Coordinates of C-alpha atoms in Angstrom, one line a residue:
Chain A
M7 CA 17.9 -52.1 6.0
S8 CA 21.8 -53.9 5.7
E9 CA 24.4 -53.8 8.8
H10 CA 27.1 -51.6 6.2
T11 CA 23.8 -48.7 5.5
K12 CA 24.2 -45.9 8.1
T13 CA 22.0 -43.7 8.7
A14 CA 22.2 -40.0 9.7
D15 CA 20.6 -40.6 12.9
D16 CA 23.9 -43.5 13.5
F17 CA 27.0 -40.6 13.1
F18 CA 24.7 -38.1 15.8
D19 CA 23.7 -40.8 18.5
T20 CA 27.8 -42.0 18.7
P21 CA 28.8 -40.6 21.6
L22 CA 32.7 -38.4 21.3
P23 CA 34.8 -40.9 21.2
T24 CA 36.2 -40.9 25.1
T25 CA 40.2 -42.0 24.7
N26 CA 42.4 -39.6 25.2
L27 CA 40.3 -37.5 27.1
P28 CA 41.9 -36.5 30.2
P29 CA 41.0 -38.0 33.6
K30 CA 37.4 -36.4 35.0
E31 CA 39.2 -34.7 37.5
Q32 CA 42.2 -33.0 35.1
R33 CA 39.4 -32.1 32.7
S34 CA 38.0 -28.4 31.6
Q35 CA 34.6 -26.9 32.3
L36 CA 33.9 -26.3 28.6
L37 CA 35.2 -30.7 28.1
Q38 CA 33.0 -31.7 30.1
A39 CA 30.1 -29.7 30.0
L40 CA 30.0 -31.0 25.7
L41 CA 30.7 -35.0 27.2
D42 CA 27.6 -34.5 29.3
M43 CA 25.6 -33.0 26.3
D44 CA 23.1 -34.6 24.8
P45 CA 24.4 -36.2 21.2
D46 CA 20.8 -36.5 19.6
I47 CA 20.0 -32.5 17.5
S48 CA 15.9 -32.6 15.5
F49 CA 15.8 -31.7 12.7
D50 CA 12.6 -29.4 13.4
D51 CA 10.6 -27.7 10.1
P52 CA 10.2 -24.2 12.5
L53 CA 7.4 -24.0 9.4
E54 CA 5.8 -27.9 9.9
N55 CA 2.9 -27.5 7.2
D56 CA 2.6 -24.1 7.0
M57 CA 3.7 -21.9 3.9
V58 CA 4.3 -18.5 3.6
L59 CA 3.0 -16.6 0.3
N60 CA 3.7 -13.3 -0.3
M61 CA 0.3 -11.7 -2.3
G62 CA 1.0 -8.5 -3.9
P63 CA 2.6 -5.8 -4.3
S64 CA 1.9 -6.1 -8.1
H65 CA -1.7 -8.2 -8.1
P66 CA -4.7 -7.4 -9.5
A67 CA -6.5 -7.8 -6.2
T68 CA -4.5 -5.7 -3.9
H69 CA -6.4 -2.5 -5.0
G70 CA -2.9 -0.7 -5.9
V71 CA 0.5 -1.8 -3.7
L72 CA -0.7 -3.3 -0.8
R73 CA 1.5 -6.0 -0.3
I74 CA 0.2 -9.0 2.4
L75 CA 2.2 -11.5 3.4
L76 CA 0.6 -14.6 4.2
R77 CA 1.1 -18.3 6.4
L78 CA -1.4 -20.6 5.8
D79 CA -1.9 -24.3 6.0
G80 CA -3.0 -25.6 3.5
E81 CA -5.8 -23.0 2.0
T82 CA -6.7 -21.7 5.6
I83 CA -4.9 -18.4 6.3
V84 CA -2.9 -18.5 9.7
S85 CA -1.9 -15.4 9.8
A86 CA -1.4 -12.5 7.6
M87 CA 0.6 -9.1 7.5
P88 CA 0.1 -5.8 5.3
E89 CA 3.5 -4.4 4.1
L90 CA 2.5 -0.4 3.4
G91 CA 5.1 1.7 2.3
Y92 CA 4.7 0.8 -1.9
L93 CA 3.7 4.5 -2.7
H94 CA 5.1 6.5 0.2
R95 CA 5.0 9.6 -1.8
G96 CA 6.3 12.1 1.5
Y97 CA 3.2 14.9 2.0
E98 CA 3.5 15.1 4.5
K99 CA 7.0 16.6 4.3
I100 CA 5.9 17.9 1.1
A101 CA 3.3 20.4 3.0
E102 CA 6.4 21.9 4.8
N103 CA 7.6 23.4 1.9
E104 CA 4.4 24.8 0.1
T105 CA 2.3 27.4 0.9
Y106 CA -1.2 26.5 2.3
H107 CA -2.3 27.1 -1.2
E108 CA 0.3 25.1 -3.0
F109 CA -0.5 22.2 -1.5
I110 CA -4.4 21.2 -2.2
T111 CA -3.6 20.2 -5.3
H112 CA -1.4 17.3 -3.0
T113 CA -4.3 16.8 -1.4
D114 CA -6.3 15.4 -5.0
R115 CA -3.4 12.5 -5.1
L116 CA -4.1 11.5 -1.5
D117 CA -7.1 9.4 -2.2
Y118 CA -7.6 9.3 -5.5
L119 CA -11.1 8.0 -5.7
Q120 CA -12.3 10.6 -3.9
P121 CA -10.8 14.0 -4.5
L122 CA -12.4 16.7 -3.8
H123 CA -13.9 15.2 -0.1
N124 CA -9.9 15.5 1.3
N125 CA -9.8 19.1 -1.5
V126 CA -12.9 20.3 1.0
A127 CA -10.9 18.6 4.0
Y128 CA -7.6 19.9 3.9
I129 CA -9.4 23.7 3.2
L130 CA -11.2 22.9 6.2
A131 CA -9.0 22.7 8.0
V132 CA -7.3 25.6 6.8
E133 CA -9.8 28.3 7.2
K134 CA -10.0 26.5 11.2
L135 CA -6.2 27.3 12.1
L136 CA -7.5 30.7 10.2
G137 CA -10.5 31.5 11.9
I138 CA -11.7 32.5 8.7
E139 CA -15.6 30.8 7.3
A140 CA -16.3 30.4 3.6
P141 CA -19.5 31.5 2.7
V142 CA -23.2 29.9 3.0
R143 CA -23.2 29.3 -0.9
A144 CA -19.7 28.0 -0.7
Q145 CA -20.5 25.2 1.5
Y146 CA -23.6 24.7 0.2
I147 CA -21.4 24.1 -3.2
R148 CA -18.6 21.8 -1.1
T149 CA -21.2 19.9 0.4
M150 CA -23.4 19.2 -2.8
L151 CA -19.6 18.6 -4.7
S152 CA -18.3 16.8 -1.6
E153 CA -21.5 14.5 -1.9
L154 CA -21.3 13.2 -5.4
A155 CA -17.5 12.2 -4.8
R156 CA -18.7 10.5 -2.0
I157 CA -20.8 8.1 -4.6
S158 CA -17.8 8.3 -7.0
S159 CA -15.7 6.5 -4.6
H160 CA -18.9 4.0 -3.5
L161 CA -19.1 3.0 -7.1
V162 CA -16.0 2.3 -7.0
G163 CA -15.4 0.3 -4.4
F164 CA -18.1 -1.9 -4.6
G165 CA -17.8 -2.8 -8.1
V166 CA -14.3 -3.4 -7.5
M167 CA -15.1 -5.6 -4.8
A168 CA -17.7 -7.5 -7.3
M169 CA -15.0 -7.8 -9.9
D170 CA -13.1 -9.7 -7.5
V171 CA -15.5 -12.2 -6.4
G172 CA -15.7 -13.0 -10.1
A173 CA -19.1 -10.2 -11.1
M174 CA -17.3 -7.9 -13.6
T175 CA -20.1 -6.5 -15.3
L176 CA -21.3 -4.5 -12.8
L177 CA -17.7 -2.4 -12.9
L178 CA -17.9 -1.6 -16.3
W179 CA -21.9 -0.1 -14.9
C180 CA -20.4 1.3 -12.1
F181 CA -18.1 3.5 -14.4
R182 CA -20.6 4.1 -17.1
E183 CA -21.6 6.6 -14.0
R184 CA -18.6 7.7 -12.9
E185 CA -18.1 8.7 -16.0
K186 CA -20.6 11.4 -15.8
I187 CA -20.2 11.9 -11.9
H188 CA -16.1 12.8 -13.8
D189 CA -18.8 15.1 -17.1
I190 CA -20.2 17.2 -14.2
F191 CA -17.3 17.5 -12.0
D192 CA -16.1 19.2 -15.9
L193 CA -18.2 21.0 -16.3
V194 CA -18.1 23.0 -12.7
V195 CA -14.2 22.2 -11.4
G196 CA -13.1 22.3 -15.3
A197 CA -11.2 18.9 -14.3
R198 CA -12.4 16.2 -14.9
F199 CA -10.5 14.3 -12.5
T200 CA -8.1 16.1 -9.8
T201 CA -10.5 19.0 -9.2
S202 CA -8.6 21.0 -6.9
F203 CA -11.5 22.8 -6.1
T204 CA -11.4 24.7 -2.8
R205 CA -9.6 27.7 -1.7
I206 CA -9.1 29.3 1.4
G207 CA -12.4 31.1 1.9
G208 CA -14.3 29.9 -0.5
I209 CA -13.8 27.7 -4.0
A210 CA -12.6 28.4 -7.6
Q211 CA -15.5 29.7 -9.1
D212 CA -19.3 29.8 -8.6
I213 CA -20.9 26.4 -10.1
T214 CA -23.3 27.9 -13.1
D215 CA -27.0 27.2 -13.8
E216 CA -25.7 24.5 -16.4
G217 CA -24.0 23.0 -13.7
L218 CA -27.2 22.3 -11.6
A219 CA -29.1 21.0 -14.0
A220 CA -26.2 18.8 -14.9
I221 CA -26.4 17.7 -10.9
R222 CA -29.8 18.0 -11.0
A223 CA -30.2 15.2 -13.9
F224 CA -27.7 12.9 -12.7
I225 CA -28.9 12.2 -9.2
D226 CA -32.7 12.0 -11.3
Q227 CA -31.4 8.9 -12.4
F228 CA -29.2 7.5 -10.2
P229 CA -31.1 5.2 -8.2
E230 CA -32.5 3.9 -11.5
R231 CA -29.0 3.4 -12.3
Q232 CA -28.1 1.9 -8.9
Q233 CA -31.2 -0.7 -8.5
E234 CA -30.1 -2.2 -11.5
G235 CA -26.9 -2.4 -10.6
E236 CA -27.8 -4.1 -6.9
R237 CA -30.7 -6.7 -8.9
L238 CA -26.7 -8.0 -9.9
L239 CA -25.9 -8.8 -6.8
N240 CA -28.6 -8.5 -4.5
R241 CA -29.4 -12.2 -5.4
N242 CA -26.4 -13.3 -6.4
R243 CA -26.1 -16.6 -4.9
I244 CA -22.0 -16.7 -5.7
F245 CA -21.8 -13.6 -4.9
F246 CA -23.4 -13.9 -1.1
D247 CA -21.1 -16.9 -0.5
R248 CA -19.0 -15.4 -0.7
C249 CA -18.9 -12.0 1.3
R250 CA -21.7 -13.7 4.2
N251 CA -19.4 -14.7 7.3
T252 CA -16.1 -13.2 5.8
G253 CA -13.5 -10.6 7.0
V254 CA -16.1 -10.7 10.5
I255 CA -15.3 -8.3 13.2
S256 CA -17.4 -7.3 16.3
A257 CA -18.3 -3.7 17.3
E258 CA -15.6 -3.9 20.3
D259 CA -12.7 -5.0 18.2
A260 CA -13.6 -2.3 15.4
L261 CA -13.7 0.5 17.5
A262 CA -10.3 -1.1 19.0
I263 CA -8.5 -1.2 16.3
G264 CA -9.9 2.5 15.1
L265 CA -11.8 1.8 12.1
T266 CA -14.1 5.0 11.0
G267 CA -16.9 5.0 8.0
P268 CA -18.7 2.4 5.9
N269 CA -16.4 -0.7 7.7
L270 CA -17.0 0.5 11.4
R271 CA -20.6 1.4 10.6
G272 CA -21.4 -2.5 9.4
S273 CA -19.7 -3.4 12.4
G274 CA -23.1 -1.6 14.1
V275 CA -21.7 1.4 15.5
A276 CA -23.3 4.3 14.4
M277 CA -20.2 7.2 13.8
D278 CA -20.7 9.8 11.5
L279 CA -18.3 12.7 12.1
R280 CA -21.5 14.4 9.9
R281 CA -24.1 14.0 12.6
D282 CA -22.0 13.7 15.1
N283 CA -19.7 16.3 14.7
P284 CA -21.5 18.5 12.3
Y285 CA -19.3 20.9 9.8
M286 CA -20.3 22.8 6.8
I287 CA -23.8 22.7 6.5
Y288 CA -24.7 19.0 7.6
D289 CA -26.5 20.4 10.4
Q290 CA -29.2 21.7 8.6
L291 CA -29.5 18.7 6.7
D292 CA -32.2 15.6 6.4
F293 CA -29.7 11.8 6.4
D294 CA -29.7 9.0 8.1
V295 CA -27.1 7.1 9.6
I296 CA -26.2 3.9 7.9
T297 CA -25.5 1.2 10.6
E298 CA -25.0 -3.4 9.7
T299 CA -24.5 -5.7 12.9
E300 CA -23.0 -8.0 10.7
G301 CA -19.6 -7.0 10.8
D302 CA -19.1 -8.8 7.9
S303 CA -17.9 -7.7 4.4
L304 CA -21.6 -8.0 2.6
A305 CA -22.5 -5.8 6.2
R306 CA -20.0 -3.6 4.8
Y307 CA -21.5 -3.3 1.0
Y308 CA -24.6 -2.8 2.0
V309 CA -23.6 0.7 4.1
R310 CA -21.9 1.7 1.0
L311 CA -25.1 0.8 -1.3
A312 CA -27.3 2.8 1.6
E313 CA -25.1 5.9 1.8
M314 CA -25.0 6.1 -1.7
K315 CA -28.7 6.6 -1.9
E316 CA -28.2 9.0 1.7
S317 CA -26.1 11.2 -0.4
V318 CA -27.8 11.4 -3.3
K319 CA -30.7 13.1 -0.6
I320 CA -28.4 15.1 0.7
I321 CA -27.8 16.9 -2.8
Y322 CA -31.5 17.4 -3.3
Q323 CA -32.0 18.7 -0.2
C324 CA -29.0 21.1 -1.4
L325 CA -29.7 22.6 -4.2
D326 CA -33.2 22.8 -3.5
K327 CA -32.0 25.1 -0.4
L328 CA -28.6 26.3 -2.3
P329 CA -28.8 30.3 -1.6
Q330 CA -27.9 33.3 -3.4
G331 CA -24.5 35.3 -2.4
A332 CA -21.4 34.8 -3.2
V333 CA -18.6 32.8 -3.0
H334 CA -15.5 33.9 -1.3
A335 CA -15.1 34.6 2.4
R336 CA -14.9 38.8 2.2
E337 CA -10.7 38.4 3.7
P338 CA -8.3 40.3 1.5
K339 CA -5.6 39.2 2.8
K340 CA -6.7 35.5 3.6
V341 CA -8.1 34.4 -0.3
L342 CA -7.3 35.5 -3.5
P343 CA -8.6 37.5 -6.0
R344 CA -10.7 37.6 -8.4
K345 CA -7.9 36.5 -11.7
E346 CA -10.4 39.7 -13.1
R347 CA -9.7 42.1 -10.7
I348 CA -6.1 41.6 -10.5
Y349 CA -5.7 43.5 -13.7
T350 CA -7.3 45.9 -13.1
R351 CA -6.8 46.8 -9.5
M352 CA -4.0 48.0 -7.4
E353 CA -4.9 46.8 -3.8
E354 CA -6.0 42.9 -5.3
L355 CA -2.8 42.8 -7.5
I356 CA -0.7 43.3 -4.1
H357 CA -2.7 41.0 -2.4
D358 CA -2.3 38.7 -4.9
F359 CA 1.2 39.1 -4.5
M360 CA 1.7 38.7 -1.2
I361 CA -0.1 35.1 -1.0
V362 CA 1.0 33.4 -4.2
N363 CA 5.0 34.5 -2.7
F364 CA 4.3 34.6 0.8
G365 CA 1.4 32.8 1.7
V366 CA -1.4 33.2 3.7
N367 CA 0.6 33.5 7.6
P368 CA -2.2 31.9 9.7
P369 CA -1.6 32.4 13.4
E370 CA 0.9 30.0 16.0
G371 CA -1.3 27.2 16.5
E372 CA -2.0 24.4 16.3
V373 CA -5.5 22.6 14.9
Y374 CA -7.2 19.2 13.9
H375 CA -10.0 18.9 11.8
A376 CA -11.6 15.6 10.5
V377 CA -14.2 15.8 7.7
E378 CA -16.8 12.0 7.3
S379 CA -15.2 11.1 3.9
A380 CA -15.9 8.2 1.8
K381 CA -13.3 6.0 3.4
G382 CA -13.9 6.9 7.0
Q383 CA -12.0 10.0 9.4
L384 CA -11.1 12.0 6.9
G385 CA -8.3 14.6 9.5
F386 CA -5.5 17.0 9.2
H387 CA -3.2 18.5 11.9
I388 CA -1.7 21.3 11.0
V389 CA 1.1 23.1 12.9
S390 CA 1.4 26.7 12.3
R391 CA 4.7 29.1 13.6
G392 CA 3.5 31.5 12.2
E393 CA 5.0 31.5 8.3
G394 CA 3.6 30.7 5.1
H395 CA 4.0 27.0 5.3
P396 CA 2.9 24.8 7.9
W397 CA 5.4 23.8 10.3
R398 CA 4.3 20.4 10.5
L399 CA 1.2 19.0 8.8
K400 CA -0.3 15.4 10.1
I401 CA -3.1 13.3 7.9
R402 CA -5.0 10.8 9.6
S403 CA -5.7 9.0 6.7
P404 CA -8.9 6.0 7.2
S405 CA -7.6 3.6 5.3
F406 CA -4.2 3.2 6.5
C407 CA -6.2 2.5 9.8
N408 CA -8.7 0.4 8.5
L409 CA -6.1 -1.7 6.9
Q410 CA -5.1 -2.8 10.7
A411 CA -8.1 -4.3 10.6
L412 CA -6.9 -7.1 8.3
P413 CA -4.7 -9.1 9.7
Q414 CA -7.9 -10.2 12.8
M415 CA -9.7 -9.9 9.9
L416 CA -9.0 -13.1 7.3
K417 CA -7.1 -14.5 10.0
G418 CA -8.9 -18.8 9.6
H419 CA -10.1 -18.2 6.5
L420 CA -9.5 -19.4 3.3
L421 CA -6.5 -17.8 0.9
S422 CA -9.6 -17.1 -2.1
D423 CA -12.0 -14.6 0.7
I424 CA -8.7 -12.4 1.3
L425 CA -10.5 -10.8 -2.9
A426 CA -14.1 -10.3 -0.3
V427 CA -12.3 -9.3 2.5
L428 CA -9.9 -6.2 1.0
G429 CA -13.0 -5.0 -1.3
S430 CA -15.1 -4.7 1.6
L431 CA -12.2 -2.8 3.7
D432 CA -11.7 -1.1 -0.1
P433 CA -8.5 0.9 1.4
V434 CA -7.0 3.3 -1.6
M435 CA -3.3 3.1 -1.2
G436 CA -2.2 6.3 -1.9
E437 CA -4.1 7.6 1.2
A438 CA -3.0 5.3 3.7
D439 CA 1.2 5.2 2.1
K440 CA 0.8 9.2 1.7
Chain B
M11 CA 3.5 -7.6 -59.2
G12 CA 5.9 -10.0 -61.6
L13 CA 6.3 -12.4 -58.5
E14 CA 2.9 -12.6 -57.6
S15 CA 2.2 -13.1 -61.1
A16 CA 3.7 -15.8 -61.9
L17 CA 3.0 -17.5 -58.9
G18 CA -0.8 -17.5 -59.1
E19 CA -3.7 -16.9 -57.1
G20 CA -3.5 -17.3 -52.9
Y21 CA 0.4 -15.5 -53.0
L22 CA 1.5 -12.3 -52.3
T23 CA 4.4 -11.1 -51.6
T24 CA 5.2 -8.0 -49.3
K25 CA 8.4 -7.7 -46.9
L26 CA 8.9 -9.9 -43.4
D27 CA 9.4 -6.6 -41.3
A28 CA 6.0 -5.2 -42.9
L29 CA 3.5 -8.5 -41.9
V30 CA 5.2 -8.6 -39.3
G31 CA 5.3 -4.8 -38.0
W32 CA 1.2 -5.4 -39.0
A33 CA 0.5 -7.9 -37.0
R34 CA 2.3 -6.9 -33.4
K35 CA 1.5 -3.5 -34.0
N36 CA -2.6 -4.8 -33.9
S37 CA -2.2 -6.8 -31.2
L38 CA -0.4 -5.6 -28.6
W39 CA -1.6 -6.9 -25.0
P40 CA -1.0 -4.3 -22.2
M41 CA 0.2 -4.8 -18.7
P42 CA -1.3 -2.6 -16.9
M43 CA 1.5 -1.5 -13.9
G44 CA -1.0 0.5 -12.0
L45 CA 0.0 2.5 -8.9
S46 CA -1.7 5.7 -8.3
C47 CA -4.2 8.0 -9.7
C48 CA -3.2 7.1 -13.0
A49 CA -4.8 3.1 -12.7
I50 CA -8.3 5.0 -12.2
E51 CA -8.1 6.6 -15.3
L52 CA -6.6 3.1 -17.0
M53 CA -9.5 1.9 -15.4
S54 CA -11.6 4.4 -16.9
A55 CA -10.1 4.2 -20.7
G56 CA -11.4 0.4 -20.3
D57 CA -15.2 1.6 -19.5
P58 CA -17.7 1.7 -21.8
R59 CA -17.8 4.8 -23.0
H60 CA -14.0 4.3 -24.1
D61 CA -13.6 1.5 -24.9
I62 CA -9.7 0.6 -25.4
S63 CA -10.5 -2.2 -26.9
R64 CA -11.5 0.1 -30.4
Y65 CA -7.7 -0.7 -30.7
G66 CA -7.2 -3.7 -30.0
M67 CA -5.9 -3.4 -26.5
E68 CA -7.7 -4.2 -24.1
V69 CA -6.7 -7.6 -24.0
M70 CA -4.9 -6.9 -20.3
R71 CA -2.7 -9.0 -18.5
F72 CA -2.1 -9.0 -15.1
S73 CA 0.4 -11.7 -16.1
P74 CA 3.9 -9.6 -17.3
R75 CA 4.5 -13.1 -19.3
Q76 CA 1.1 -13.0 -21.0
S77 CA 1.8 -9.0 -22.1
D78 CA 4.0 -6.7 -25.2
V79 CA 3.9 -3.6 -23.4
M80 CA 3.8 -2.3 -19.4
I81 CA 1.4 0.8 -18.8
V82 CA 3.0 2.0 -15.9
A83 CA 0.7 4.8 -14.3
G84 CA 1.1 6.0 -11.4
T85 CA 3.9 7.2 -9.1
V86 CA 7.3 4.9 -9.2
T87 CA 8.5 4.8 -5.4
Y88 CA 11.6 4.1 -4.7
K89 CA 10.4 1.5 -2.5
M90 CA 8.4 -0.1 -6.0
A91 CA 10.8 0.9 -8.8
H92 CA 12.7 -2.9 -8.2
V93 CA 9.3 -4.0 -8.6
V94 CA 8.5 -3.3 -11.4
R95 CA 12.1 -3.3 -12.8
K96 CA 11.0 -7.1 -11.7
I97 CA 7.5 -7.4 -13.4
Y98 CA 9.6 -5.5 -16.8
D99 CA 12.2 -8.9 -17.0
Q100 CA 9.8 -10.5 -16.7
M101 CA 7.8 -9.9 -19.8
A102 CA 9.2 -11.9 -22.7
E103 CA 10.9 -9.8 -26.0
P104 CA 9.7 -7.6 -27.9
R105 CA 8.2 -5.1 -25.0
W106 CA 7.5 -1.8 -25.3
V107 CA 6.9 0.9 -22.4
I108 CA 4.5 3.4 -21.8
A109 CA 5.0 5.9 -18.9
M110 CA 1.5 7.3 -18.2
G111 CA 1.1 10.6 -16.2
A112 CA 4.1 13.3 -15.1
C113 CA 4.6 10.8 -11.9
A114 CA 6.2 8.4 -14.4
S115 CA 7.8 10.9 -17.0
S116 CA 9.7 12.5 -14.6
G117 CA 8.3 12.4 -11.2
G118 CA 5.8 14.9 -11.6
M119 CA 5.0 17.0 -8.6
F120 CA 6.6 14.8 -6.3
R121 CA 9.9 16.3 -6.2
S122 CA 10.6 14.0 -2.5
Y123 CA 12.8 12.2 -1.2
S124 CA 10.7 8.9 -1.6
V125 CA 9.7 8.8 -5.3
V126 CA 12.1 8.1 -7.8
Q127 CA 12.2 10.9 -10.0
G128 CA 11.1 9.5 -14.1
I129 CA 10.8 5.9 -14.7
D130 CA 13.7 6.3 -17.6
Q131 CA 16.3 5.8 -14.8
F132 CA 15.6 1.8 -14.0
L133 CA 13.4 1.2 -17.9
P134 CA 13.4 2.0 -21.5
V135 CA 11.0 4.0 -22.1
D136 CA 8.8 4.1 -26.2
V137 CA 6.2 6.6 -24.7
F138 CA 5.8 9.7 -22.6
T139 CA 2.3 10.8 -21.7
A140 CA 1.7 14.2 -20.4
G141 CA -1.1 14.6 -17.8
C142 CA -1.5 14.1 -14.3
P143 CA -3.5 12.1 -15.1
P144 CA -3.8 11.7 -18.7
R145 CA -7.2 11.8 -19.5
P146 CA -7.9 8.2 -21.5
E147 CA -7.6 10.1 -24.8
N148 CA -4.6 11.0 -23.8
L149 CA -3.4 7.8 -23.3
F150 CA -5.3 5.7 -26.4
N151 CA -3.0 8.4 -28.6
A152 CA 0.0 7.3 -26.9
L153 CA -0.9 3.5 -27.2
I154 CA -1.6 4.6 -31.4
E155 CA 1.8 6.5 -31.5
L156 CA 3.8 3.5 -30.2
Q157 CA 1.2 1.3 -32.4
K158 CA 3.5 3.5 -35.3
K159 CA 6.6 3.1 -33.8
V160 CA 6.0 -0.8 -33.5
E161 CA 5.1 -0.7 -37.3
K162 CA 8.4 0.7 -38.1
S163 CA 10.0 -1.3 -36.4
S164 CA 12.4 -4.1 -37.9
V165 CA 12.3 -8.3 -36.9
L166 CA 16.0 -7.6 -36.4
D167 CA 15.5 -4.6 -33.9
Y168 CA 14.7 -6.7 -31.1
R169 CA 17.4 -10.0 -31.9
D170 CA 20.5 -9.5 -29.7
R171 CA 19.2 -6.4 -28.6
K172 CA 22.1 -4.8 -25.9
E173 CA 19.2 -2.3 -23.4
P174 CA 20.6 0.9 -21.4
I175 CA 20.4 0.2 -17.8
I176 CA 21.0 3.5 -16.3
I177 CA 21.5 3.6 -12.3
S178 CA 21.3 6.4 -10.7

């Protein structure tokens, strides 16, 4: 370097000019402090080698509108922070302005991979608040259909996970099976996707023999179709390499974070509300709680696969045991009357008018009821002040809690592992953002 | 045609608009802006039963720069609206927008503090689709309607186009 070139260091190393300064004893405190200061200024990069990368909210593999802020060192994730709220629709506030019946349609759009399960979860909470119970036949039908909904949710869950790690075929096969379930819903419920099937004290309409035959035909062929799909992945080296030992979470951590559902059972905790706190008719059914011990993405995938087999088992039992009888509780002031009776009978017309316009008016109090949905513990906490609409409705959504594990699961992994981990967590943003 | 017979074998006279419109309508690449429930039905539209590729529209591009038509499928919240608009701005002209479902068209059942009451408040929408969510068949109807619109449009329609941007 020649003498004439001056670098930035030369300027900063130059001390303050000392000429024209007052003598030391006359200097102000501030001036003395400035003179005593170390003139070296360091320009450390606060991120050093790290890079901040923004993934989402519009990204093909974030399962909706999840945004993840990543701090990367090369390709390794130093830290990850999910940002939610891109699909916040204000359900809990909407619920405060609607009658208990009106809100059933909103529960469809919570976890839109399994609308029927949300209907059931919500209506069970309302029935608990009202202190009524649906007839046994209605409970059997609810159980059967919510297990079908569980299968359809898991089909998307592991189909999309497979697509994210590169196995596109499986997604198409899963959707082929899902279409069959949609056909059943079309037949039994009247809508293929957003079902809104449950009513307070019962279900919208009784199931026909044709519907039962369709369900039986589906579950007769489903295990074989599932095995077909499994064969694609279970011996697939690429799939295994990407999913094994990624997103590992221990049982203690999973419990501390509040994971539920297949994600918790993948870490070896046998917690399933269907068995631990039976609702509807689950205590009369024979099924296993599936657990895996590894706690990685692959374990969660295996849990989902096995749970679909258990669901098929449950549906078979429901079909065999399905009793005859009414599907509506005999509570004329709480349960919507049948349409054909409204037009011909005075009592029914009055009750229909009162329920539709003023609601069912449950007693004052609060309840919490949770069910084991395909994603985990889905709970509704309702506070009533005796009016036709809830005073407060809190939704405990499993996807929201499951996403809290993401920073811990992603730490130290490669950027491309996000897809396998996120796919195995199977969050649904409609539910997480509420 | 007199001109064609004068030119001989291998020549065809047509209007530029007709030719470009025909080419454009059969090669629309969608950008699936999947936001919520409608996104699942959008995926169903691509499944083996419904098979969106019958309409030449199966090439789903997740990059806005490679796509022609944005299918906004789902509830657009105020937080997401900026993202949707930004992605629309990144698409190359000519571009079209389908509002899939009640939420994207009008806010749907969510009359709430956080939901945009229809994406036409910040995007020029070509086709609105009814349903909550629309069945895949209904989405195909929207795609066919869009194809008709594209076919009828002139080449010069998209030159110097000033889009109305309405900010509510």
